[in-house]
Short mmCIF file of C-alpha atoms in Angstrom, two decimals:
data_model
loop_
_atom_site.label_atom_id
_atom_site.label_comp_id
_atom_site.label_asym_id
_atom_site.label_seq_id
_atom_site.Cartn_x
_atom_site.Cartn_y
_atom_site.Cartn_z
CA MET A 174 54.16 -107.55 -91.62
CA ILE A 175 51.67 -107.72 -88.81
CA THR A 176 48.48 -109.38 -89.90
CA VAL A 177 45.29 -109.82 -87.92
CA ARG A 178 41.84 -111.03 -88.60
CA PHE A 179 38.25 -110.81 -87.54
CA ALA A 180 36.37 -114.18 -88.22
CA PRO A 181 32.67 -114.06 -87.38
CA SER A 182 30.22 -116.71 -87.91
CA PRO A 183 27.16 -115.62 -89.99
CA THR A 184 24.75 -116.90 -87.45
CA GLY A 185 23.43 -113.65 -86.21
CA TYR A 186 23.90 -109.77 -86.34
CA LEU A 187 27.19 -108.35 -85.26
CA HIS A 188 27.40 -108.55 -81.56
CA ILE A 189 28.61 -105.89 -79.21
CA GLY A 190 31.35 -108.64 -78.04
CA GLY A 191 32.33 -109.41 -81.73
CA ALA A 192 32.43 -105.73 -82.52
CA ARG A 193 34.93 -104.93 -79.74
CA THR A 194 37.04 -107.83 -80.86
CA ALA A 195 37.03 -106.38 -84.40
CA ILE A 196 37.87 -102.88 -83.02
CA PHE A 197 40.92 -104.18 -80.90
CA ASN A 198 42.29 -106.21 -84.05
CA TRP A 199 41.60 -103.23 -86.52
CA LEU A 200 43.34 -100.59 -84.06
CA PHE A 201 46.29 -102.97 -83.73
CA ALA A 202 46.66 -103.48 -87.44
CA ARG A 203 46.18 -99.72 -88.24
CA GLN A 204 48.62 -98.58 -85.51
CA GLN A 205 51.19 -101.02 -86.76
CA ASN A 206 50.66 -100.37 -90.46
CA GLY A 207 49.55 -103.86 -90.73
CA ARG A 208 46.80 -105.79 -92.42
CA PHE A 209 43.11 -106.39 -91.05
CA ILE A 210 41.47 -109.49 -92.76
CA LEU A 211 37.87 -110.09 -92.58
CA ARG A 212 36.93 -113.82 -92.67
CA ILE A 213 33.43 -115.23 -92.59
CA GLU A 214 33.40 -118.79 -90.94
CA ASP A 215 30.34 -120.15 -92.59
CA THR A 216 30.99 -123.75 -92.71
CA ASP A 217 28.06 -124.50 -90.67
CA ARG A 218 25.64 -124.59 -93.42
CA GLU A 219 22.37 -124.86 -91.38
CA ARG A 220 23.01 -121.84 -89.05
CA SER A 221 24.77 -119.60 -91.68
CA GLY A 222 22.67 -117.22 -93.76
CA THR A 223 23.47 -114.58 -96.41
CA GLU A 224 21.31 -112.05 -94.55
CA MET A 225 23.61 -112.27 -91.58
CA VAL A 226 26.71 -111.88 -93.68
CA GLN A 227 25.35 -108.73 -95.03
CA ALA A 228 24.38 -107.49 -91.42
CA ILE A 229 27.87 -108.23 -90.37
CA PHE A 230 29.18 -106.29 -93.29
CA GLU A 231 26.67 -103.45 -92.57
CA GLY A 232 27.54 -103.30 -88.92
CA LEU A 233 31.46 -103.14 -89.41
CA ARG A 234 31.07 -100.49 -92.23
CA TRP A 235 28.79 -98.45 -89.89
CA LEU A 236 31.47 -98.61 -87.12
CA GLY A 237 34.05 -97.21 -89.80
CA LEU A 238 35.96 -100.51 -89.68
CA ASP A 239 37.50 -101.30 -93.21
CA TRP A 240 39.25 -104.59 -94.26
CA ASP A 241 42.25 -105.29 -96.54
CA GLY A 242 41.38 -107.28 -99.48
CA ASP A 243 38.14 -109.14 -100.34
CA PRO A 244 36.35 -111.07 -97.40
CA VAL A 245 37.39 -114.60 -97.29
CA PHE A 246 34.52 -117.18 -97.11
CA GLN A 247 35.33 -120.63 -95.62
CA SER A 248 32.54 -122.17 -97.53
CA GLN A 249 34.37 -121.40 -100.72
CA ARG A 250 37.55 -123.19 -99.33
CA LEU A 251 36.39 -126.60 -98.48
CA ASP A 252 38.62 -128.55 -100.95
CA ILE A 253 41.61 -126.77 -99.30
CA TYR A 254 40.55 -128.13 -95.91
CA ARG A 255 39.95 -131.61 -97.17
CA ASP A 256 43.53 -131.68 -98.78
CA TYR A 257 45.16 -130.54 -95.38
CA ALA A 258 43.21 -133.25 -93.62
CA ASN A 259 44.24 -135.98 -95.96
CA ARG A 260 48.04 -134.77 -95.75
CA LEU A 261 47.60 -135.48 -91.96
CA LEU A 262 46.07 -138.75 -92.98
CA ARG A 263 48.80 -139.70 -95.14
CA GLU A 264 51.43 -138.81 -92.43
CA GLY A 265 49.94 -140.92 -89.82
CA LYS A 266 48.88 -137.82 -87.68
CA ALA A 267 45.14 -138.39 -88.24
CA PHE A 268 43.15 -141.55 -88.75
CA ARG A 269 39.53 -142.40 -90.17
CA CYS A 270 36.95 -142.91 -87.46
CA PHE A 271 33.97 -145.16 -88.50
CA CYS A 272 32.06 -144.68 -85.18
CA SER A 273 28.59 -143.62 -85.90
CA ALA A 274 27.24 -140.33 -84.62
CA GLU A 275 24.63 -142.28 -82.62
CA LYS A 276 27.43 -144.26 -80.85
CA ILE A 277 29.39 -141.20 -79.93
CA MET A 278 26.15 -139.52 -78.60
CA ARG A 279 25.52 -142.53 -76.36
CA GLN A 280 28.98 -142.29 -74.91
CA ARG A 281 28.83 -138.57 -74.32
CA GLU A 282 25.36 -139.17 -72.51
CA GLN A 283 27.06 -141.93 -70.31
CA ALA A 284 29.91 -139.51 -69.52
CA VAL A 285 27.42 -136.97 -68.34
CA ARG A 286 25.65 -139.46 -66.17
CA GLN A 287 28.86 -140.59 -64.64
CA LYS A 288 29.74 -136.87 -64.19
CA ILE A 289 33.12 -137.28 -66.12
CA THR A 290 34.46 -135.33 -69.17
CA PHE A 291 33.79 -137.37 -72.54
CA ARG A 292 37.05 -138.35 -74.27
CA TYR A 293 36.69 -140.48 -77.49
CA ASP A 294 37.66 -143.92 -76.47
CA GLY A 295 40.09 -144.62 -79.52
CA THR A 296 37.96 -147.31 -81.04
CA CYS A 297 39.32 -146.71 -84.63
CA ARG A 298 42.67 -145.35 -83.55
CA ASN A 299 44.66 -148.51 -84.53
CA LEU A 300 42.39 -150.18 -87.27
CA SER A 301 44.49 -152.24 -89.71
CA GLU A 302 44.88 -151.12 -93.32
CA GLU A 303 42.92 -154.19 -94.38
CA GLU A 304 39.97 -153.43 -92.13
CA ILE A 305 40.04 -149.88 -93.22
CA GLN A 306 39.94 -150.83 -96.98
CA GLN A 307 37.07 -153.25 -96.38
CA ARG A 308 35.01 -150.44 -94.70
CA LEU A 309 35.65 -147.92 -97.33
CA GLU A 310 34.62 -150.71 -100.01
CA ARG A 311 31.52 -150.96 -98.12
CA ASN A 312 31.00 -147.10 -98.22
CA GLU A 313 30.80 -146.81 -94.44
CA PRO A 314 30.77 -143.14 -93.53
CA PHE A 315 33.74 -141.76 -91.59
CA THR A 316 35.14 -138.75 -90.00
CA ILE A 317 38.94 -138.00 -89.72
CA ARG A 318 40.28 -137.48 -86.19
CA PHE A 319 43.48 -135.95 -85.30
CA ARG A 320 45.85 -138.41 -83.67
CA LEU A 321 46.71 -136.90 -80.19
CA PRO A 322 50.58 -137.00 -79.63
CA GLU A 323 52.06 -137.82 -76.20
CA GLY A 324 52.79 -134.98 -73.79
CA ASP A 325 51.13 -131.88 -72.40
CA VAL A 326 50.39 -128.85 -74.50
CA GLN A 327 52.05 -125.67 -73.74
CA PHE A 328 51.45 -122.21 -75.47
CA HIS A 329 52.06 -118.66 -74.38
CA ASP A 330 49.23 -115.98 -74.32
CA MET A 331 50.40 -112.33 -74.49
CA LEU A 332 47.82 -111.41 -71.70
CA HIS A 333 47.78 -114.48 -69.48
CA GLY A 334 51.14 -115.80 -69.90
CA THR A 335 52.38 -119.31 -70.33
CA ILE A 336 49.41 -121.80 -70.37
CA THR A 337 49.83 -125.57 -69.87
CA VAL A 338 47.03 -128.18 -70.75
CA GLU A 339 47.57 -131.74 -69.58
CA GLN A 340 47.03 -134.40 -72.16
CA GLU A 341 44.44 -136.15 -70.09
CA VAL A 342 41.94 -133.45 -70.89
CA LEU A 343 42.32 -133.86 -74.53
CA ASP A 344 41.39 -136.52 -76.96
CA ASP A 345 41.59 -137.50 -80.62
CA PHE A 346 39.32 -134.59 -81.94
CA ILE A 347 37.50 -134.77 -85.12
CA ILE A 348 39.07 -132.37 -87.95
CA LEU A 349 36.92 -133.42 -91.00
CA ARG A 350 33.23 -134.36 -90.52
CA SER A 351 31.72 -137.41 -92.56
CA ASP A 352 30.00 -134.74 -94.98
CA GLY A 353 33.63 -133.66 -95.99
CA THR A 354 33.36 -130.34 -94.13
CA PRO A 355 35.98 -129.20 -91.69
CA THR A 356 35.65 -128.59 -87.93
CA TYR A 357 36.40 -125.18 -86.56
CA HIS A 358 39.89 -126.23 -85.37
CA LEU A 359 41.11 -127.41 -88.75
CA ALA A 360 39.47 -124.65 -90.84
CA VAL A 361 40.91 -121.85 -88.56
CA VAL A 362 44.50 -123.17 -88.33
CA VAL A 363 44.59 -123.77 -92.22
CA ASP A 364 43.23 -120.17 -92.80
CA ASP A 365 45.29 -118.39 -90.23
CA TYR A 366 48.45 -120.03 -91.78
CA GLU A 367 47.55 -119.43 -95.58
CA MET A 368 46.59 -115.85 -94.79
CA GLY A 369 49.93 -115.15 -92.74
CA ILE A 370 47.99 -114.38 -89.57
CA THR A 371 50.86 -113.17 -87.11
CA HIS A 372 48.50 -112.24 -84.00
CA VAL A 373 45.18 -114.09 -82.86
CA ILE A 374 43.43 -111.49 -80.80
CA ARG A 375 40.12 -113.01 -79.71
CA GLY A 376 37.59 -113.37 -76.60
CA ASP A 377 38.89 -115.75 -73.91
CA ASP A 378 35.95 -118.12 -74.40
CA HIS A 379 38.31 -119.59 -77.18
CA LEU A 380 41.02 -120.25 -74.57
CA SER A 381 39.87 -123.89 -74.62
CA ASN A 382 40.24 -124.35 -78.37
CA THR A 383 43.86 -123.14 -78.41
CA PRO A 384 45.54 -126.29 -77.25
CA LYS A 385 43.95 -128.21 -80.10
CA GLN A 386 44.91 -125.60 -82.62
CA VAL A 387 48.47 -125.52 -81.29
CA LEU A 388 48.67 -129.28 -81.82
CA LEU A 389 47.67 -128.83 -85.55
CA TYR A 390 50.14 -126.08 -86.12
CA GLU A 391 52.89 -128.48 -84.65
CA ALA A 392 51.57 -131.36 -86.82
CA PHE A 393 51.71 -129.20 -89.99
CA GLY A 394 55.33 -127.86 -88.99
CA TRP A 395 53.86 -124.18 -88.90
CA GLN A 396 54.81 -121.49 -86.74
CA VAL A 397 52.36 -120.82 -84.17
CA PRO A 398 51.04 -117.23 -84.17
CA GLN A 399 50.88 -114.92 -81.08
CA PHE A 400 47.81 -115.54 -78.99
CA LEU A 401 45.99 -112.88 -77.03
CA HIS A 402 42.66 -113.73 -75.47
CA VAL A 403 40.69 -110.87 -74.19
CA PRO A 404 38.13 -111.44 -71.04
CA LEU A 405 34.57 -111.30 -72.23
CA ILE A 406 32.39 -108.26 -71.65
CA HIS A 407 29.94 -108.76 -68.77
CA GLY A 408 26.90 -107.00 -67.79
CA PRO A 409 26.18 -105.02 -64.66
CA ASP A 410 25.44 -108.32 -62.85
CA ARG A 411 28.81 -109.60 -63.59
CA ARG A 412 27.49 -112.29 -66.03
CA ARG A 413 28.41 -112.65 -69.51
CA LEU A 414 26.73 -109.95 -71.62
CA SER A 415 23.42 -111.18 -73.23
CA LYS A 416 20.00 -110.00 -74.34
CA ARG A 417 18.93 -110.09 -70.60
CA HIS A 418 20.88 -107.01 -70.23
CA GLY A 419 19.14 -105.16 -73.09
CA ALA A 420 20.38 -104.58 -76.67
CA THR A 421 23.45 -106.75 -77.70
CA SER A 422 23.79 -106.13 -81.47
CA VAL A 423 25.64 -103.07 -83.00
CA GLN A 424 22.61 -102.50 -85.36
CA GLU A 425 20.18 -102.20 -82.37
CA TYR A 426 22.26 -99.48 -81.02
CA ARG A 427 22.46 -97.68 -84.29
CA ASP A 428 18.61 -97.91 -84.51
CA ARG A 429 18.25 -96.51 -81.04
CA GLY A 430 20.09 -93.32 -82.09
CA TYR A 431 23.60 -94.00 -81.02
CA LEU A 432 26.44 -92.55 -83.09
CA PRO A 433 29.09 -95.11 -84.63
CA GLU A 434 31.91 -92.95 -83.42
CA ALA A 435 30.53 -93.23 -79.72
CA ILE A 436 30.18 -96.92 -80.02
CA PHE A 437 33.66 -97.44 -81.35
CA ASN A 438 35.20 -95.04 -78.62
CA TYR A 439 33.22 -96.71 -75.75
CA LEU A 440 34.15 -100.41 -77.05
CA ALA A 441 37.67 -99.40 -77.32
CA LEU A 442 37.93 -98.55 -73.90
CA LEU A 443 36.05 -101.38 -72.56
CA GLY A 444 38.95 -103.55 -71.53
CA TRP A 445 41.74 -101.36 -72.83
CA SER A 446 43.24 -98.29 -71.06
CA PRO A 447 45.27 -95.42 -72.86
CA GLY A 448 47.15 -94.96 -69.61
CA THR A 449 45.35 -91.60 -68.55
CA ASP A 450 42.04 -90.57 -67.51
CA GLU A 451 41.11 -89.48 -71.06
CA GLU A 452 37.86 -91.11 -72.50
CA ILE A 453 36.74 -89.11 -75.54
CA PHE A 454 38.81 -90.11 -78.67
CA THR A 455 38.41 -89.99 -82.44
CA ARG A 456 39.19 -93.07 -84.37
CA GLU A 457 42.61 -91.34 -85.39
CA GLU A 458 43.37 -90.61 -81.82
CA LEU A 459 42.76 -94.18 -80.89
CA ILE A 460 44.91 -95.65 -83.72
CA GLU A 461 47.68 -93.41 -82.42
CA ARG A 462 47.34 -94.40 -78.59
CA PHE A 463 46.41 -98.16 -79.03
CA SER A 464 48.66 -100.65 -77.67
CA LEU A 465 48.18 -104.35 -76.66
CA ASP A 466 50.05 -103.59 -73.30
CA GLY A 467 46.91 -101.52 -72.34
CA LEU A 468 44.48 -104.55 -72.39
CA SER A 469 43.20 -105.80 -69.00
CA LYS A 470 42.97 -109.17 -67.51
CA SER A 471 39.85 -108.49 -65.91
CA SER A 472 36.36 -108.72 -67.49
CA ALA A 473 34.92 -105.25 -68.62
CA ILE A 474 31.45 -104.26 -67.45
CA PHE A 475 29.16 -102.82 -69.93
CA ASP A 476 27.40 -99.82 -68.65
CA GLU A 477 24.95 -98.33 -70.88
CA GLN A 478 24.55 -95.24 -68.81
CA LYS A 479 28.23 -94.43 -69.35
CA LEU A 480 27.78 -95.32 -73.01
CA LEU A 481 24.83 -92.81 -73.27
CA TRP A 482 27.02 -90.05 -71.69
CA MET A 483 29.62 -90.74 -74.36
CA ASN A 484 27.19 -90.60 -76.88
CA ALA A 485 25.97 -87.19 -75.86
CA GLN A 486 29.54 -86.13 -75.79
CA HIS A 487 30.16 -87.11 -79.41
CA LEU A 488 26.78 -85.83 -80.66
CA TYR A 489 27.65 -82.44 -79.17
CA ARG A 490 30.92 -82.28 -81.13
CA LEU A 491 29.04 -82.51 -84.35
CA SER A 492 28.45 -79.47 -86.55
CA SER A 493 24.94 -78.64 -87.26
CA ALA A 494 25.39 -79.77 -90.89
CA GLU A 495 26.76 -83.12 -89.89
CA LEU A 496 24.23 -83.62 -87.17
CA PHE A 497 21.38 -82.71 -89.78
CA ASP A 498 22.49 -85.66 -92.07
CA ARG A 499 22.60 -88.05 -89.18
CA VAL A 500 19.31 -87.18 -87.59
CA VAL A 501 16.85 -86.59 -90.77
CA PRO A 502 16.01 -90.31 -91.18
CA PHE A 503 15.00 -90.48 -87.47
CA LEU A 504 12.81 -87.33 -87.82
CA ALA A 505 11.21 -88.79 -90.89
CA LYS A 506 10.77 -92.09 -89.23
CA ALA A 507 9.12 -90.39 -86.26
CA GLY A 508 6.56 -88.60 -88.63
CA LEU A 509 7.92 -85.12 -87.68
CA ALA A 510 8.21 -84.42 -91.42
CA GLY A 511 9.19 -86.07 -94.72
CA GLU A 512 12.77 -86.00 -95.55
CA ALA A 513 12.03 -83.82 -98.72
CA GLU A 514 10.48 -80.97 -96.53
CA LEU A 515 13.23 -81.41 -93.93
CA GLN A 516 15.84 -80.81 -96.89
CA GLN A 517 13.94 -77.84 -98.12
CA ARG A 518 14.13 -76.48 -94.57
CA ARG A 519 17.58 -77.37 -93.91
CA ASP A 520 18.64 -73.92 -92.53
CA TYR A 521 15.80 -73.70 -90.16
CA VAL A 522 16.40 -77.40 -88.95
CA GLU A 523 20.05 -76.86 -88.52
CA ASN A 524 19.44 -73.95 -86.19
CA ILE A 525 16.90 -76.08 -84.20
CA LEU A 526 19.46 -78.84 -83.76
CA GLU A 527 22.15 -76.38 -82.74
CA LEU A 528 19.85 -75.09 -80.06
CA LEU A 529 18.67 -78.49 -78.97
CA LYS A 530 22.10 -80.20 -79.17
CA PRO A 531 23.38 -79.61 -75.75
CA ARG A 532 20.32 -81.41 -74.20
CA ALA A 533 20.29 -84.40 -76.52
CA LYS A 534 21.85 -87.79 -75.77
CA ARG A 535 20.80 -89.86 -78.80
CA LEU A 536 19.54 -89.07 -82.35
CA THR A 537 16.14 -90.28 -81.44
CA ASP A 538 15.90 -87.53 -78.79
CA PHE A 539 15.35 -84.76 -81.36
CA ALA A 540 11.99 -85.79 -82.75
CA ASP A 541 10.17 -85.28 -79.71
CA GLN A 542 12.14 -82.03 -78.63
CA MET A 543 11.57 -80.51 -82.08
CA HIS A 544 7.92 -81.05 -82.31
CA TYR A 545 6.63 -77.56 -81.13
CA PHE A 546 9.04 -76.23 -83.92
CA PHE A 547 6.89 -77.66 -86.59
CA TYR A 548 3.52 -77.95 -85.00
CA GLU A 549 1.19 -75.85 -82.79
CA PRO A 550 0.91 -77.40 -79.24
CA GLU A 551 -2.14 -79.58 -79.00
CA ALA A 552 -1.98 -79.99 -75.23
CA TYR A 553 -0.17 -78.16 -72.59
CA ASP A 554 1.76 -79.51 -69.54
CA GLU A 555 -0.90 -79.70 -66.82
CA LYS A 556 1.43 -79.22 -63.88
CA GLY A 557 2.69 -76.28 -65.90
CA MET A 558 -0.78 -74.80 -66.39
CA LYS A 559 -1.61 -75.00 -62.64
CA LYS A 560 1.80 -73.33 -61.71
CA HIS A 561 2.36 -70.62 -64.51
CA TRP A 562 -1.26 -69.87 -65.74
CA LYS A 563 -2.90 -68.62 -62.54
CA GLY A 564 -5.98 -66.67 -63.25
CA LEU A 565 -6.89 -63.73 -65.63
CA GLU A 566 -4.01 -61.66 -64.35
CA THR A 567 -1.65 -63.96 -66.19
CA ALA A 568 -3.92 -63.75 -69.48
CA GLU A 569 -3.65 -59.92 -69.15
CA ARG A 570 0.10 -59.84 -68.80
CA LEU A 571 0.53 -62.39 -71.83
CA ASP A 572 -1.76 -60.35 -73.91
CA MET A 573 0.17 -57.05 -72.96
CA LEU A 574 3.45 -58.85 -73.79
CA ARG A 575 2.01 -60.03 -77.03
CA SER A 576 0.95 -56.49 -78.10
CA ARG A 577 4.57 -55.31 -77.44
CA LEU A 578 6.11 -57.96 -79.30
CA ALA A 579 3.68 -57.42 -82.32
CA GLY A 580 5.23 -53.99 -82.67
CA LEU A 581 9.02 -55.28 -82.91
CA GLU A 582 10.34 -54.54 -86.41
CA ASN A 583 13.64 -56.69 -85.82
CA TRP A 584 12.60 -60.01 -84.56
CA THR A 585 15.88 -61.06 -82.94
CA GLU A 586 16.75 -62.81 -79.65
CA ALA A 587 18.16 -59.61 -78.16
CA GLU A 588 15.16 -57.35 -79.07
CA ILE A 589 12.58 -60.12 -77.75
CA GLU A 590 14.50 -60.30 -74.44
CA ALA A 591 14.56 -56.59 -73.96
CA VAL A 592 10.74 -56.21 -74.56
CA VAL A 593 10.17 -58.89 -72.00
CA ARG A 594 12.53 -57.51 -69.39
CA ASP A 595 11.19 -53.95 -69.92
CA LEU A 596 7.66 -55.12 -69.41
CA ALA A 597 8.42 -57.04 -66.28
CA GLU A 598 10.13 -54.03 -64.94
CA GLU A 599 7.19 -51.82 -65.71
CA LEU A 600 4.72 -54.20 -64.06
CA GLN A 601 7.16 -54.56 -61.22
CA ILE A 602 7.28 -58.46 -61.41
CA SER A 603 10.24 -60.79 -62.09
CA ALA A 604 10.86 -61.50 -65.49
CA ALA A 605 10.13 -65.11 -64.76
CA LYS A 606 6.46 -64.36 -64.28
CA LEU A 607 6.54 -63.60 -68.04
CA ILE A 608 8.92 -66.00 -69.37
CA HIS A 609 7.42 -69.30 -67.81
CA PRO A 610 3.84 -68.46 -68.98
CA THR A 611 5.07 -67.65 -72.46
CA ARG A 612 7.29 -70.70 -72.71
CA LEU A 613 4.16 -72.86 -71.93
CA ALA A 614 2.06 -70.90 -74.38
CA ILE A 615 4.45 -71.47 -77.47
CA SER A 616 5.65 -74.98 -76.71
CA GLY A 617 3.10 -76.66 -74.38
CA ARG A 618 6.10 -77.33 -72.18
CA THR A 619 7.81 -75.97 -69.02
CA ALA A 620 11.32 -76.85 -70.14
CA THR A 621 12.92 -75.85 -73.44
CA PRO A 622 16.22 -74.27 -74.40
CA GLY A 623 16.55 -70.53 -73.86
CA LEU A 624 13.04 -68.97 -74.39
CA PHE A 625 14.37 -65.91 -76.56
CA GLU A 626 16.41 -68.17 -78.74
CA VAL A 627 13.25 -70.40 -79.28
CA MET A 628 11.07 -67.35 -80.12
CA ALA A 629 13.41 -66.03 -82.56
CA LEU A 630 13.71 -69.21 -84.39
CA LEU A 631 9.91 -69.83 -84.38
CA GLY A 632 9.26 -66.50 -86.00
CA GLN A 633 7.12 -63.58 -84.95
CA ASP A 634 3.90 -64.78 -86.62
CA VAL A 635 3.91 -68.25 -85.03
CA VAL A 636 4.73 -66.90 -81.59
CA LEU A 637 2.08 -64.21 -81.62
CA GLN A 638 -0.55 -66.63 -82.81
CA ARG A 639 0.38 -69.29 -80.15
CA MET A 640 0.26 -66.51 -77.36
CA LYS A 641 -3.27 -65.34 -78.58
CA LYS A 642 -4.45 -69.11 -78.27
CA ALA A 643 -3.04 -69.39 -74.92
CA VAL A 644 -4.56 -66.11 -73.70
CA GLU A 645 -7.93 -67.41 -74.72
CA ILE A 646 -7.56 -70.82 -73.01
CA ILE A 647 -6.60 -68.94 -69.75
CA LYS A 648 -9.54 -66.54 -70.09
CA ASN A 649 -12.01 -69.51 -70.65
CA SER A 650 -10.69 -71.20 -67.67
CA PHE A 651 -11.74 -68.68 -65.03
#
């Protein structure tokens, strides 16, 4: 069975790059009716935190990514890694290294000064059993290093083809630290083997790790999984995506009003192509269409404007009821109204959302756009006042329109429009000369959705009151 994994380190929130890796693995597993394993690589005790673990879970769930079985924590498997390290030790494929961390650091610093690649010099590679025993009796700390075999390392990458790494660039690398914790290379190989991982799909920043892992697979006599290293995501400046390009975590985009299905859709297409010009997909459609053959060898460029457009597309496709549930927390946070009040006025709010939806790009856009549906304008657009509230004639027209609207028995969009256009014709002016001043009067703005729809939603009493106030303001200005 096809089995893949997503294996983040809990040293930070779920990064956009990590989320894309998770999506590729998840889509492949679901498309192949395989398994998607979540593994938390938390052996770095100083940098790993429970809060970050929960943040990763939260980010994945928000994106709609589920995993098979319980999450696996490397910190709970330390004895297993030690057993495998000792197995290599017994078989002569690894050795104890008593070199101090300070000595190794000095050698690294010297290599940097000489502008050469640091390689362990093999000081402890061939210690006699007698000397090893004496050092153990003195309780000297030691690491366990893998004994590098002769010959170059070769492996196949599903995206990049056959890759050969010369032995000269490798050394006897550490697999178990002096405190008994495994290094990344040992832990990941043991876990991938025991979990039956068939395909390792990850960022190409791991390409340099792969030769060491292949050597460990061969030393244990295990089958090497299929590797596929995806080029990293870059910012518009063609440099690796980082905080200098703006938000980088999934949670940041969530808090800025992006939809999980839009983030999922966008990241799935960031480095993968369905083979057509289609861009808007549901998760189910992406599962059906996904194939590793569609992955690109080139780095994808993160374009937030494109993401914003895609978010607007997904937002527009939500029903009013779905949109209401998504947007209420943002409305409450912005102080528009409490969640209880919004729930009580659900029908009213849903109608507003349906009206505003075509103009919105993010969930955070609605609070500002909805303000005049809940509150009387405290101020009016200055440019709009200069352009549309010109003199007493405007006040007279608004007052006349207000009087006609007050007599309406059926407060509907069609009836309101008929009154406005009939009055414009009677006054021998364009309807715009009534529409623009009225829009400003009831919203304080020069741009809103269709005026007649807005007026119908606000209700007769509210509209008449706001028009009355505007007439007074105009009269007092001249």
